[in-house]
Amino acid sequence: QQSHTFSKARGVPIVINGSASAHHLHQASTSHGRPPRSTSLNLRAKQREEEARAKEAAGLPHTFTPRFHNESAVRRMRYNRLGRTDMLVSQIGLGCGAIGGLFGDVSDSIQSIVDASLREGINLIDTAYWYGKERSESILGKVLSDIPRSSYYICTKIGRFELDFVRNFDYRADKVLDAVMESLKRLRLTYIDIIFLQIHDMEYDKYERMVLFETLQALEMAKQSGKVRYIGATGYSLDKLGRLFEAAPIPIDVVMSYTHGTLNDNSLGRFIPFFQSRGVGVLNSSPLSMGLLTHSGPPPWHPSSEIIKQTVATAVNYCAEKHIEVERLALDYSLRFPGCSSCFVSIDSLAHMRSVLDIAIGDAPLTQTEHRVRDRIMRRYLDSLENAGWEGIDTAAYWKRLKKLGLSSLATNRHSSVESLASTLNGMSMRSTTSSSDLASLRTHRRRTPSRGGTSLLSGHNGSRLGLSMTPSLSSPARSSRAYSVTSSLRTPLPPLPSPHNNHTK
């Protein structure tokens, strides 16, 4: 399990030919009048705890750095506790999919985008190896070398490594530990705050035992060694994420969900109580549903069915007729999704950063007209989708469509799932490619069906939307009839969320 990369002798006796050499190690560590390294580490940890308490008492996050941050901007930013961790994270997270080149060229200097975002109070960064295949992590490593390490939290992902859709997932312990070390080298850091395990949505059942009893153990080793502070999990299927959290032999601290906390799909609301009851921090991402909720429309590779694209396009056109930017409505909705500590937004320009910050901190809140239009499109159009996604879609037809569209590099192998392709572009951006609404698509819309791997412990009606009973208020992020918060009422009876000792079937 490549344990040699995580263990170094620091005053620990090493037995060689029956004799211990601890004396020389200890002597070396104190030869210059310094205390042993373990003692100095404990002192620094205590100092950091005292500093964190002082900052929190002053109304500032733990990441506040006096000579780096814009204090007035930091004080206006909202920070939330991330589950049972000690992290106070900003309401907006900086998604680095755009830095990896997933959404085309970045209009402004990457250095200026990252630096300005952090100075204005954003303190959570998301990246991954497959955001441009090392590009995102490598660029961030160069940029962050000039920024105080104490001013931000950073998370990356392992489990998915190659863009080849046949051999793209690898959960072996040695591969996982190597990936952690390689990410640290590219980022030029000594530790990562959160390491996310990316679940292979379609074939999770095949890898489940390896994930539970090999991969997670390797991540726990990395955590105990100080290379990783917290362990997280991410994937498209909420049901499979729930199964992982219930069966995990070690505690998983954070979950990241994407495209399930948006205007057209808010099924994450059903799972919020489940994660909160376990002290798990919840991060939302992909607020624009990977380009669906934009005036330019989704990119050609978007895996949703034609009926979803047409319904969302109708809602977007309605907003255009009312001279309303649907991106603002979608961002405000996802940034304030109840139960989520932060929402990752991929920022590709300084102007984009400023517009997102204005929505988050209230400098440019939604007007009453925008609130009314958002409620109207949800009732008239988006509620009819009933949180339909692309889990369980006809994969063969999807690959055939990609080939017809000329995306042969994506259609070469048909062994991957649609969810896996979608997870490649988990970089949330307001930028999107040319609309594909007029392109040939799937002929039929297939409703989401239970997975063949057995009954799901968390799916009562396979993510059907819940009714919502909230007091109508213009400041409320959700006033539609769908699931959104812990206090939601049910449009149709649903079974209660399960406990680890009960079995439920769909």
Tab-separated table of C-alpha atoms in Angstrom, residues 5-440:
chain	number	residue	atom	x	y	z
A	5	THR	CA	5.641	7.280	1.341
A	6	PHE	CA	3.810	8.213	4.543
A	7	SER	CA	6.089	6.969	7.330
A	8	LYS	CA	9.385	8.545	8.285
A	9	ALA	CA	11.395	7.854	11.430
A	10	ARG	CA	11.231	10.839	13.781
A	11	GLY	CA	12.723	9.763	17.112
A	12	VAL	CA	11.220	6.292	16.738
A	13	PRO	CA	13.545	3.338	17.554
A	14	ILE	CA	14.655	1.458	14.451
A	15	VAL	CA	15.824	-2.051	15.235
A	16	ILE	CA	18.834	-3.101	13.144
A	17	ASN	CA	20.408	-6.478	13.844
A	18	GLY	CA	18.799	-6.609	17.245
A	19	SER	CA	19.905	-3.124	18.402
A	20	ALA	CA	17.939	0.085	18.433
A	21	SER	CA	19.216	3.312	16.924
A	22	ALA	CA	16.787	5.696	18.591
A	23	HIS	CA	19.590	7.518	20.418
A	24	HIS	CA	21.122	8.898	17.241
A	25	LEU	CA	17.780	9.974	15.882
A	26	HIS	CA	16.859	11.795	19.045
A	27	GLN	CA	20.290	13.361	19.248
A	28	ALA	CA	20.019	14.601	15.676
A	29	SER	CA	16.653	16.186	16.326
A	30	THR	CA	17.934	18.153	19.317
A	31	SER	CA	21.491	18.839	18.219
A	32	HIS	CA	20.839	22.522	17.558
A	33	GLY	CA	18.971	23.246	20.784
A	34	ARG	CA	15.532	22.794	19.215
A	35	PRO	CA	12.822	20.676	20.873
A	36	PRO	CA	11.944	17.343	19.263
A	37	ARG	CA	9.813	17.717	16.144
A	38	SER	CA	6.783	16.067	17.738
A	39	THR	CA	6.854	18.634	20.535
A	40	SER	CA	7.141	21.562	18.132
A	41	LEU	CA	4.237	20.208	16.066
A	42	ASN	CA	2.054	20.027	19.179
A	43	LEU	CA	2.969	23.591	20.093
A	44	ARG	CA	2.110	24.850	16.608
A	45	ALA	CA	-1.195	22.967	16.697
A	46	LYS	CA	-2.102	24.608	20.006
A	47	GLN	CA	-1.144	28.015	18.653
A	48	ARG	CA	-3.347	27.473	15.591
A	49	GLU	CA	-6.276	26.477	17.792
A	50	GLU	CA	-5.870	29.608	19.909
A	51	GLU	CA	-5.637	31.802	16.819
A	52	ALA	CA	-8.745	30.159	15.319
A	53	ARG	CA	-10.754	30.786	18.491
A	54	ALA	CA	-9.644	34.418	18.552
A	55	LYS	CA	-10.650	34.937	14.906
A	56	GLU	CA	-14.025	33.279	15.442
A	57	ALA	CA	-14.664	35.476	18.460
A	58	ALA	CA	-13.922	38.503	16.264
A	59	GLY	CA	-16.453	37.353	13.660
A	60	LEU	CA	-13.828	36.204	11.171
A	61	PRO	CA	-13.190	32.767	9.622
A	62	HIS	CA	-10.174	30.694	10.617
A	63	THR	CA	-8.616	31.363	7.220
A	64	PHE	CA	-8.511	35.156	7.653
A	65	THR	CA	-4.983	36.496	7.065
A	66	PRO	CA	-4.609	40.180	8.076
A	67	ARG	CA	-2.094	41.367	5.477
A	68	PHE	CA	-3.648	39.386	2.645
A	69	HIS	CA	-7.437	39.571	2.855
A	70	ASN	CA	-9.771	42.461	2.232
A	71	GLU	CA	-11.253	42.501	5.735
A	72	SER	CA	-14.420	44.389	4.812
A	73	ALA	CA	-15.181	41.860	2.057
A	74	VAL	CA	-14.464	38.937	4.377
A	75	ARG	CA	-16.847	40.325	6.985
A	76	ARG	CA	-19.637	40.559	4.409
A	77	MET	CA	-19.120	36.983	3.180
A	78	ARG	CA	-21.223	34.306	4.835
A	79	TYR	CA	-19.353	31.341	6.341
A	80	ASN	CA	-20.868	28.026	7.408
A	81	ARG	CA	-19.592	25.130	9.475
A	82	LEU	CA	-18.867	22.115	7.271
A	83	GLY	CA	-20.481	19.220	9.118
A	84	ARG	CA	-18.446	17.905	12.044
A	85	THR	CA	-15.182	19.329	10.691
A	86	ASP	CA	-13.448	22.387	12.114
A	87	MET	CA	-13.757	24.202	8.772
A	88	LEU	CA	-15.777	27.407	8.357
A	89	VAL	CA	-16.262	27.582	4.590
A	90	SER	CA	-17.456	30.464	2.434
A	91	GLN	CA	-20.897	30.341	0.869
A	92	ILE	CA	-19.190	30.270	-2.542
A	93	GLY	CA	-16.508	27.755	-3.420
A	94	LEU	CA	-14.041	28.317	-6.258
A	95	GLY	CA	-14.482	25.500	-8.786
A	96	CYS	CA	-11.418	25.046	-10.976
A	97	GLY	CA	-12.897	23.135	-13.899
A	98	ALA	CA	-12.539	26.255	-16.054
A	99	ILE	CA	-8.870	26.531	-15.070
A	100	GLY	CA	-8.415	23.001	-16.359
A	101	GLY	CA	-9.804	24.046	-19.740
A	102	LEU	CA	-13.109	22.183	-19.503
A	103	PHE	CA	-15.104	25.184	-20.689
A	104	GLY	CA	-12.788	26.810	-23.181
A	105	ASP	CA	-10.287	29.598	-22.643
A	106	VAL	CA	-10.194	31.675	-19.474
A	107	SER	CA	-10.601	35.324	-20.409
A	108	ASP	CA	-8.555	36.832	-17.558
A	109	SER	CA	-5.278	35.831	-15.935
A	110	ILE	CA	-5.712	32.723	-13.794
A	111	GLN	CA	-3.401	34.286	-11.234
A	112	SER	CA	-5.638	37.359	-10.955
A	113	ILE	CA	-8.846	35.285	-10.772
A	114	VAL	CA	-7.616	33.041	-7.960
A	115	ASP	CA	-5.916	35.843	-6.061
A	116	ALA	CA	-8.917	38.189	-6.263
A	117	SER	CA	-11.370	35.433	-5.323
A	118	LEU	CA	-9.433	34.534	-2.178
A	119	ARG	CA	-8.844	38.149	-1.167
A	120	GLU	CA	-12.605	38.819	-1.446
A	121	GLY	CA	-13.418	36.102	1.076
A	122	ILE	CA	-13.778	32.828	-0.869
A	123	ASN	CA	-11.789	30.281	1.115
A	124	LEU	CA	-12.700	26.911	-0.451
A	125	ILE	CA	-11.097	25.608	-3.676
A	126	ASP	CA	-12.098	22.500	-5.628
A	127	THR	CA	-9.880	20.811	-8.200
A	128	ALA	CA	-9.170	17.324	-9.574
A	129	TYR	CA	-6.608	15.420	-11.595
A	130	TRP	CA	-9.025	14.979	-14.490
A	131	TYR	CA	-9.805	18.694	-14.728
A	132	GLY	CA	-7.687	18.873	-17.836
A	133	LYS	CA	-5.600	15.831	-16.836
A	134	GLU	CA	-3.227	17.516	-14.339
A	135	ARG	CA	-3.684	20.978	-15.875
A	136	SER	CA	-5.918	22.376	-13.126
A	137	GLU	CA	-3.793	21.053	-10.256
A	138	SER	CA	-0.505	22.074	-11.886
A	139	ILE	CA	-1.650	25.629	-12.608
A	140	LEU	CA	-3.087	25.980	-9.123
A	141	GLY	CA	0.203	24.813	-7.659
A	142	LYS	CA	2.022	27.677	-9.373
A	143	VAL	CA	-0.611	30.255	-8.477
A	144	LEU	CA	-1.035	29.227	-4.841
A	145	SER	CA	2.706	29.290	-4.196
A	146	ASP	CA	2.406	33.081	-3.843
A	147	ILE	CA	-0.644	32.932	-1.554
A	148	PRO	CA	-0.548	32.197	2.206
A	149	ARG	CA	-1.484	28.552	2.840
A	150	SER	CA	-3.506	29.520	5.892
A	151	SER	CA	-5.864	31.680	3.780
A	152	TYR	CA	-7.750	28.847	2.030
A	153	TYR	CA	-8.980	25.257	2.143
A	154	ILE	CA	-8.422	23.034	-0.873
A	155	CYS	CA	-9.959	19.744	-1.943
A	156	THR	CA	-9.201	17.383	-4.799
A	157	LYS	CA	-10.482	14.017	-6.002
A	158	ILE	CA	-9.112	10.524	-6.474
A	159	GLY	CA	-10.574	7.324	-7.903
A	160	ARG	CA	-10.889	8.618	-11.433
A	161	PHE	CA	-7.638	9.131	-13.300
A	162	GLU	CA	-7.720	8.696	-17.068
A	163	LEU	CA	-10.000	10.106	-19.752
A	164	ASP	CA	-10.111	6.664	-21.349
A	165	PHE	CA	-13.657	5.565	-20.582
A	166	VAL	CA	-12.711	1.889	-20.318
A	167	ARG	CA	-9.969	2.132	-17.692
A	168	ASN	CA	-10.858	5.413	-16.044
A	169	PHE	CA	-11.470	4.289	-12.447
A	170	ASP	CA	-8.921	2.642	-10.179
A	171	TYR	CA	-9.621	2.028	-6.492
A	172	ARG	CA	-6.549	-0.026	-5.595
A	173	ALA	CA	-4.874	1.156	-2.400
A	174	ASP	CA	-1.439	1.666	-3.937
A	175	LYS	CA	-2.919	3.697	-6.798
A	176	VAL	CA	-4.910	5.814	-4.349
A	177	LEU	CA	-1.898	6.572	-2.155
A	178	ASP	CA	0.241	7.356	-5.177
A	179	ALA	CA	-2.486	9.695	-6.433
A	180	VAL	CA	-2.538	11.574	-3.126
A	181	MET	CA	1.213	12.112	-3.267
A	182	GLU	CA	1.134	13.155	-6.933
A	183	SER	CA	-1.624	15.689	-6.244
A	184	LEU	CA	0.422	17.125	-3.388
A	185	LYS	CA	3.421	17.485	-5.701
A	186	ARG	CA	1.400	19.203	-8.419
A	187	LEU	CA	-0.272	21.521	-5.912
A	188	ARG	CA	3.067	22.136	-4.145
A	189	LEU	CA	1.441	21.552	-0.768
A	190	THR	CA	2.217	19.465	2.285
A	191	TYR	CA	-1.396	18.512	2.961
A	192	ILE	CA	-4.857	18.578	1.377
A	193	ASP	CA	-7.864	19.632	3.426
A	194	ILE	CA	-10.420	17.267	1.812
A	195	ILE	CA	-9.774	14.322	-0.466
A	196	PHE	CA	-12.901	13.220	-2.341
A	197	LEU	CA	-13.403	9.660	-3.483
A	198	GLN	CA	-15.116	9.710	-6.887
A	199	ILE	CA	-17.673	6.907	-7.196
A	200	HIS	CA	-18.122	5.089	-10.495
A	201	ASP	CA	-21.886	5.517	-10.684
A	202	MET	CA	-22.754	2.796	-13.180
A	203	GLU	CA	-20.483	0.048	-11.872
A	204	TYR	CA	-20.326	0.914	-8.169
A	205	ASP	CA	-21.649	-2.521	-7.178
A	206	LYS	CA	-18.670	-4.187	-8.842
A	207	TYR	CA	-16.192	-2.014	-6.931
A	208	GLU	CA	-18.096	-1.720	-3.653
A	209	ARG	CA	-16.070	-4.191	-1.585
A	210	MET	CA	-12.776	-2.767	-2.826
A	211	VAL	CA	-13.933	0.764	-2.024
A	212	LEU	CA	-15.107	-0.175	1.467
A	213	PHE	CA	-12.240	-2.379	2.572
A	214	GLU	CA	-9.250	-1.169	0.555
A	215	THR	CA	-9.714	2.337	-0.818
A	216	LEU	CA	-11.158	3.894	2.324
A	217	GLN	CA	-8.490	2.208	4.443
A	218	ALA	CA	-5.807	3.746	2.237
A	219	LEU	CA	-7.400	7.183	2.612
A	220	GLU	CA	-7.513	6.689	6.380
A	221	MET	CA	-3.779	5.943	6.256
A	222	ALA	CA	-3.221	9.201	4.374
A	223	LYS	CA	-5.342	11.013	6.962
A	224	GLN	CA	-3.436	9.552	9.910
A	225	SER	CA	-0.143	10.521	8.272
A	226	GLY	CA	-1.216	14.178	8.020
A	227	LYS	CA	-1.313	14.296	4.221
A	228	VAL	CA	-5.108	14.628	4.260
A	229	ARG	CA	-7.287	16.281	6.881
A	230	TYR	CA	-10.738	14.974	5.933
A	231	ILE	CA	-12.202	12.275	3.695
A	232	GLY	CA	-15.126	12.976	1.361
A	233	ALA	CA	-17.154	11.217	-1.318
A	234	THR	CA	-18.712	12.483	-4.539
A	235	GLY	CA	-20.688	11.003	-7.409
A	236	TYR	CA	-23.789	11.535	-9.489
A	237	SER	CA	-26.075	8.940	-7.880
A	238	LEU	CA	-27.391	10.057	-4.496
A	239	ASP	CA	-28.653	6.550	-3.779
A	240	LYS	CA	-25.206	5.049	-4.219
A	241	LEU	CA	-23.620	7.784	-2.118
A	242	GLY	CA	-26.104	6.957	0.629
A	243	ARG	CA	-25.195	3.283	0.440
A	244	LEU	CA	-21.515	4.157	0.739
A	245	PHE	CA	-22.039	6.319	3.820
A	246	GLU	CA	-24.130	3.643	5.528
A	247	ALA	CA	-21.672	0.811	4.871
A	248	ALA	CA	-18.362	2.690	5.274
A	249	PRO	CA	-16.177	1.099	7.996
A	250	ILE	CA	-14.511	4.470	8.668
A	251	PRO	CA	-16.197	7.869	9.021
A	252	ILE	CA	-16.575	9.923	5.842
A	253	ASP	CA	-16.706	13.614	6.705
A	254	VAL	CA	-17.972	15.427	3.585
A	255	VAL	CA	-20.176	14.732	0.562
A	256	MET	CA	-20.253	16.697	-2.694
A	257	SER	CA	-23.322	16.464	-4.913
A	258	TYR	CA	-23.639	18.018	-8.349
A	259	THR	CA	-26.674	18.907	-10.509
A	260	HIS	CA	-29.046	17.759	-7.750
A	261	GLY	CA	-29.353	21.118	-5.995
A	262	THR	CA	-30.564	23.162	-8.956
A	263	LEU	CA	-33.740	24.747	-10.308
A	264	ASN	CA	-34.555	21.741	-12.487
A	265	ASP	CA	-33.467	19.026	-10.019
A	266	ASN	CA	-33.561	19.606	-6.268
A	267	SER	CA	-33.586	15.948	-5.193
A	268	LEU	CA	-30.640	16.666	-2.885
A	269	GLY	CA	-33.168	18.135	-0.458
A	270	ARG	CA	-34.454	14.661	0.319
A	271	PHE	CA	-30.994	13.477	1.413
A	272	ILE	CA	-30.002	16.502	3.499
A	273	PRO	CA	-31.495	15.066	6.765
A	274	PHE	CA	-29.755	11.751	6.108
A	275	PHE	CA	-26.321	13.398	5.842
A	276	GLN	CA	-26.929	15.872	8.653
A	277	SER	CA	-27.914	13.083	11.049
A	278	ARG	CA	-24.423	11.633	10.534
A	279	GLY	CA	-22.602	14.935	10.955
A	280	VAL	CA	-21.599	14.952	7.284
A	281	GLY	CA	-20.880	18.290	5.638
A	282	VAL	CA	-22.761	18.816	2.359
A	283	LEU	CA	-21.329	20.725	-0.604
A	284	ASN	CA	-23.459	21.673	-3.602
A	285	SER	CA	-22.043	22.113	-7.093
A	286	SER	CA	-22.953	22.593	-10.745
A	287	PRO	CA	-25.630	25.246	-10.063
A	288	LEU	CA	-26.270	25.694	-13.793
A	289	SER	CA	-26.780	21.957	-14.343
A	290	MET	CA	-23.741	21.749	-16.633
A	291	GLY	CA	-25.043	24.383	-19.034
A	292	LEU	CA	-28.750	23.526	-19.077
A	293	LEU	CA	-29.701	26.650	-17.133
A	294	THR	CA	-28.016	29.124	-19.468
A	295	HIS	CA	-29.249	31.228	-22.379
A	296	SER	CA	-26.658	29.626	-24.663
A	297	GLY	CA	-28.007	26.166	-23.850
A	298	PRO	CA	-26.269	22.887	-22.999
A	299	PRO	CA	-23.220	21.589	-24.876
A	300	PRO	CA	-23.714	18.795	-27.441
A	301	TRP	CA	-22.353	16.118	-25.094
A	302	HIS	CA	-24.891	16.904	-22.356
A	303	PRO	CA	-26.377	13.544	-21.260
A	304	SER	CA	-29.912	14.673	-20.408
A	305	SER	CA	-32.806	13.467	-22.513
A	306	GLU	CA	-34.503	15.585	-25.141
A	307	ILE	CA	-37.595	16.154	-23.019
A	308	ILE	CA	-35.472	17.616	-20.209
A	309	LYS	CA	-33.625	19.896	-22.624
A	310	GLN	CA	-36.835	21.093	-24.261
A	311	THR	CA	-38.574	21.759	-20.944
A	312	VAL	CA	-35.638	23.680	-19.517
A	313	ALA	CA	-35.206	25.567	-22.802
A	314	THR	CA	-38.837	26.675	-22.601
A	315	ALA	CA	-38.240	28.009	-19.089
A	316	VAL	CA	-35.068	29.790	-20.233
A	317	ASN	CA	-36.904	31.382	-23.167
A	318	TYR	CA	-39.631	32.595	-20.819
A	319	CYS	CA	-36.951	34.335	-18.728
A	320	ALA	CA	-35.520	35.930	-21.880
A	321	GLU	CA	-38.952	37.285	-22.812
A	322	LYS	CA	-39.124	38.929	-19.382
A	323	HIS	CA	-35.555	40.268	-19.778
A	324	ILE	CA	-34.390	38.138	-16.850
A	325	GLU	CA	-31.037	36.335	-16.706
A	326	VAL	CA	-31.758	32.723	-15.851
A	327	GLU	CA	-28.162	32.322	-14.635
A	328	ARG	CA	-28.843	34.748	-11.793
A	329	LEU	CA	-31.954	32.852	-10.763
A	330	ALA	CA	-30.124	29.526	-10.817
A	331	LEU	CA	-27.078	30.771	-8.909
A	332	ASP	CA	-29.149	32.388	-6.174
A	333	TYR	CA	-31.194	29.194	-5.800
A	334	SER	CA	-28.159	26.889	-5.476
A	335	LEU	CA	-26.089	29.223	-3.300
A	336	ARG	CA	-28.893	29.273	-0.728
A	337	PHE	CA	-29.875	25.612	-0.913
A	338	PRO	CA	-30.835	24.663	2.685
A	339	GLY	CA	-28.454	22.287	4.409
A	340	CYS	CA	-25.484	22.967	2.098
A	341	SER	CA	-22.462	24.705	3.576
A	342	SER	CA	-21.112	25.948	0.240
A	343	CYS	CA	-21.712	25.808	-3.491
A	344	PHE	CA	-18.889	25.487	-6.016
A	345	VAL	CA	-19.015	27.825	-8.997
A	346	SER	CA	-16.409	27.681	-11.748
A	347	ILE	CA	-15.203	31.242	-12.313
A	348	ASP	CA	-13.588	32.081	-15.648
A	349	SER	CA	-13.202	35.865	-15.446
A	350	LEU	CA	-12.980	38.707	-12.958
A	351	ALA	CA	-16.333	40.061	-14.123
A	352	HIS	CA	-17.917	36.661	-13.548
A	353	MET	CA	-16.369	36.542	-10.069
A	354	ARG	CA	-17.790	39.955	-9.240
A	355	SER	CA	-21.302	39.040	-10.417
A	356	VAL	CA	-21.336	35.825	-8.368
A	357	LEU	CA	-20.075	37.650	-5.271
A	358	ASP	CA	-22.719	40.336	-5.695
A	359	ILE	CA	-25.437	37.680	-5.639
A	360	ALA	CA	-23.951	35.891	-2.639
A	361	ILE	CA	-23.232	38.835	-0.343
A	362	GLY	CA	-26.343	40.800	-1.302
A	363	ASP	CA	-24.872	43.679	-3.290
A	364	ALA	CA	-27.088	42.661	-6.231
A	365	PRO	CA	-29.863	40.516	-4.749
A	366	LEU	CA	-32.753	39.215	-6.811
A	367	THR	CA	-35.519	41.741	-7.361
A	368	GLN	CA	-39.170	41.011	-6.650
A	369	THR	CA	-39.720	40.541	-10.379
A	370	GLU	CA	-36.905	37.992	-10.562
A	371	HIS	CA	-38.359	36.096	-7.590
A	372	ARG	CA	-41.779	35.995	-9.259
A	373	VAL	CA	-40.334	34.819	-12.575
A	374	ARG	CA	-38.323	32.088	-10.857
A	375	ASP	CA	-41.370	30.820	-8.980
A	376	ARG	CA	-43.386	30.906	-12.191
A	377	ILE	CA	-40.936	28.860	-14.295
A	378	MET	CA	-40.644	26.302	-11.517
A	379	ARG	CA	-44.414	25.847	-11.262
A	380	ARG	CA	-45.150	25.964	-14.993
A	381	TYR	CA	-42.239	24.026	-16.417
A	382	LEU	CA	-39.591	22.587	-14.115
A	383	ASP	CA	-41.875	20.875	-11.588
A	384	SER	CA	-43.223	18.684	-14.395
A	385	LEU	CA	-39.780	17.061	-14.780
A	386	GLU	CA	-40.075	15.541	-11.297
A	387	ASN	CA	-36.311	15.727	-10.747
A	388	ALA	CA	-35.597	13.670	-13.857
A	389	GLY	CA	-31.888	13.164	-14.464
A	390	TRP	CA	-29.735	10.906	-16.603
A	391	GLU	CA	-29.146	8.034	-14.220
A	392	GLY	CA	-30.259	4.809	-15.927
A	393	ILE	CA	-30.482	6.391	-19.377
A	394	ASP	CA	-30.008	4.221	-22.491
A	395	THR	CA	-26.204	4.297	-22.684
A	396	ALA	CA	-25.940	2.625	-26.093
A	397	ALA	CA	-28.219	5.225	-27.671
A	398	TYR	CA	-26.260	8.000	-26.000
A	399	TRP	CA	-22.898	6.811	-27.382
A	400	LYS	CA	-24.493	6.448	-30.819
A	401	ARG	CA	-25.689	10.030	-30.639
A	402	LEU	CA	-22.208	11.268	-29.681
A	403	LYS	CA	-20.736	9.505	-32.674
A	404	LYS	CA	-23.362	11.051	-34.946
A	405	LEU	CA	-22.479	14.480	-33.550
A	406	GLY	CA	-18.842	13.948	-34.450
A	407	LEU	CA	-17.633	13.533	-30.882
A	408	SER	CA	-15.784	10.347	-31.728
A	409	SER	CA	-13.256	10.749	-28.921
A	410	LEU	CA	-16.099	10.442	-26.420
A	411	ALA	CA	-17.982	7.746	-28.307
A	412	THR	CA	-15.049	5.357	-28.800
A	413	ASN	CA	-15.916	3.152	-25.835
A	414	ARG	CA	-19.400	2.277	-24.675
A	415	HIS	CA	-18.470	0.678	-21.385
A	416	SER	CA	-18.679	3.893	-19.413
A	417	SER	CA	-21.893	5.277	-18.004
A	418	VAL	CA	-23.496	8.575	-18.870
A	419	GLU	CA	-23.049	9.629	-15.252
A	420	SER	CA	-19.313	9.023	-15.540
A	421	LEU	CA	-19.001	11.274	-18.578
A	422	ALA	CA	-21.025	13.939	-16.824
A	423	SER	CA	-18.773	13.783	-13.777
A	424	THR	CA	-15.806	14.669	-15.988
A	425	LEU	CA	-17.276	18.142	-16.363
A	426	ASN	CA	-18.021	18.711	-12.705
A	427	GLY	CA	-16.539	22.182	-13.026
A	428	MET	CA	-19.711	24.290	-12.914
A	429	SER	CA	-19.501	27.288	-15.231
A	430	MET	CA	-21.799	29.953	-16.589
A	431	ARG	CA	-19.990	29.492	-19.894
A	432	SER	CA	-21.359	26.849	-22.229
A	433	THR	CA	-20.910	25.813	-25.828
A	434	THR	CA	-23.336	26.310	-28.685
A	435	SER	CA	-26.829	25.066	-27.989
A	436	SER	CA	-27.606	21.560	-29.117
A	437	SER	CA	-31.386	21.804	-28.899
A	438	ASP	CA	-31.722	21.315	-32.635
A	439	LEU	CA	-29.387	18.324	-32.796
A	440	ALA	CA	-30.588	14.774	-33.096
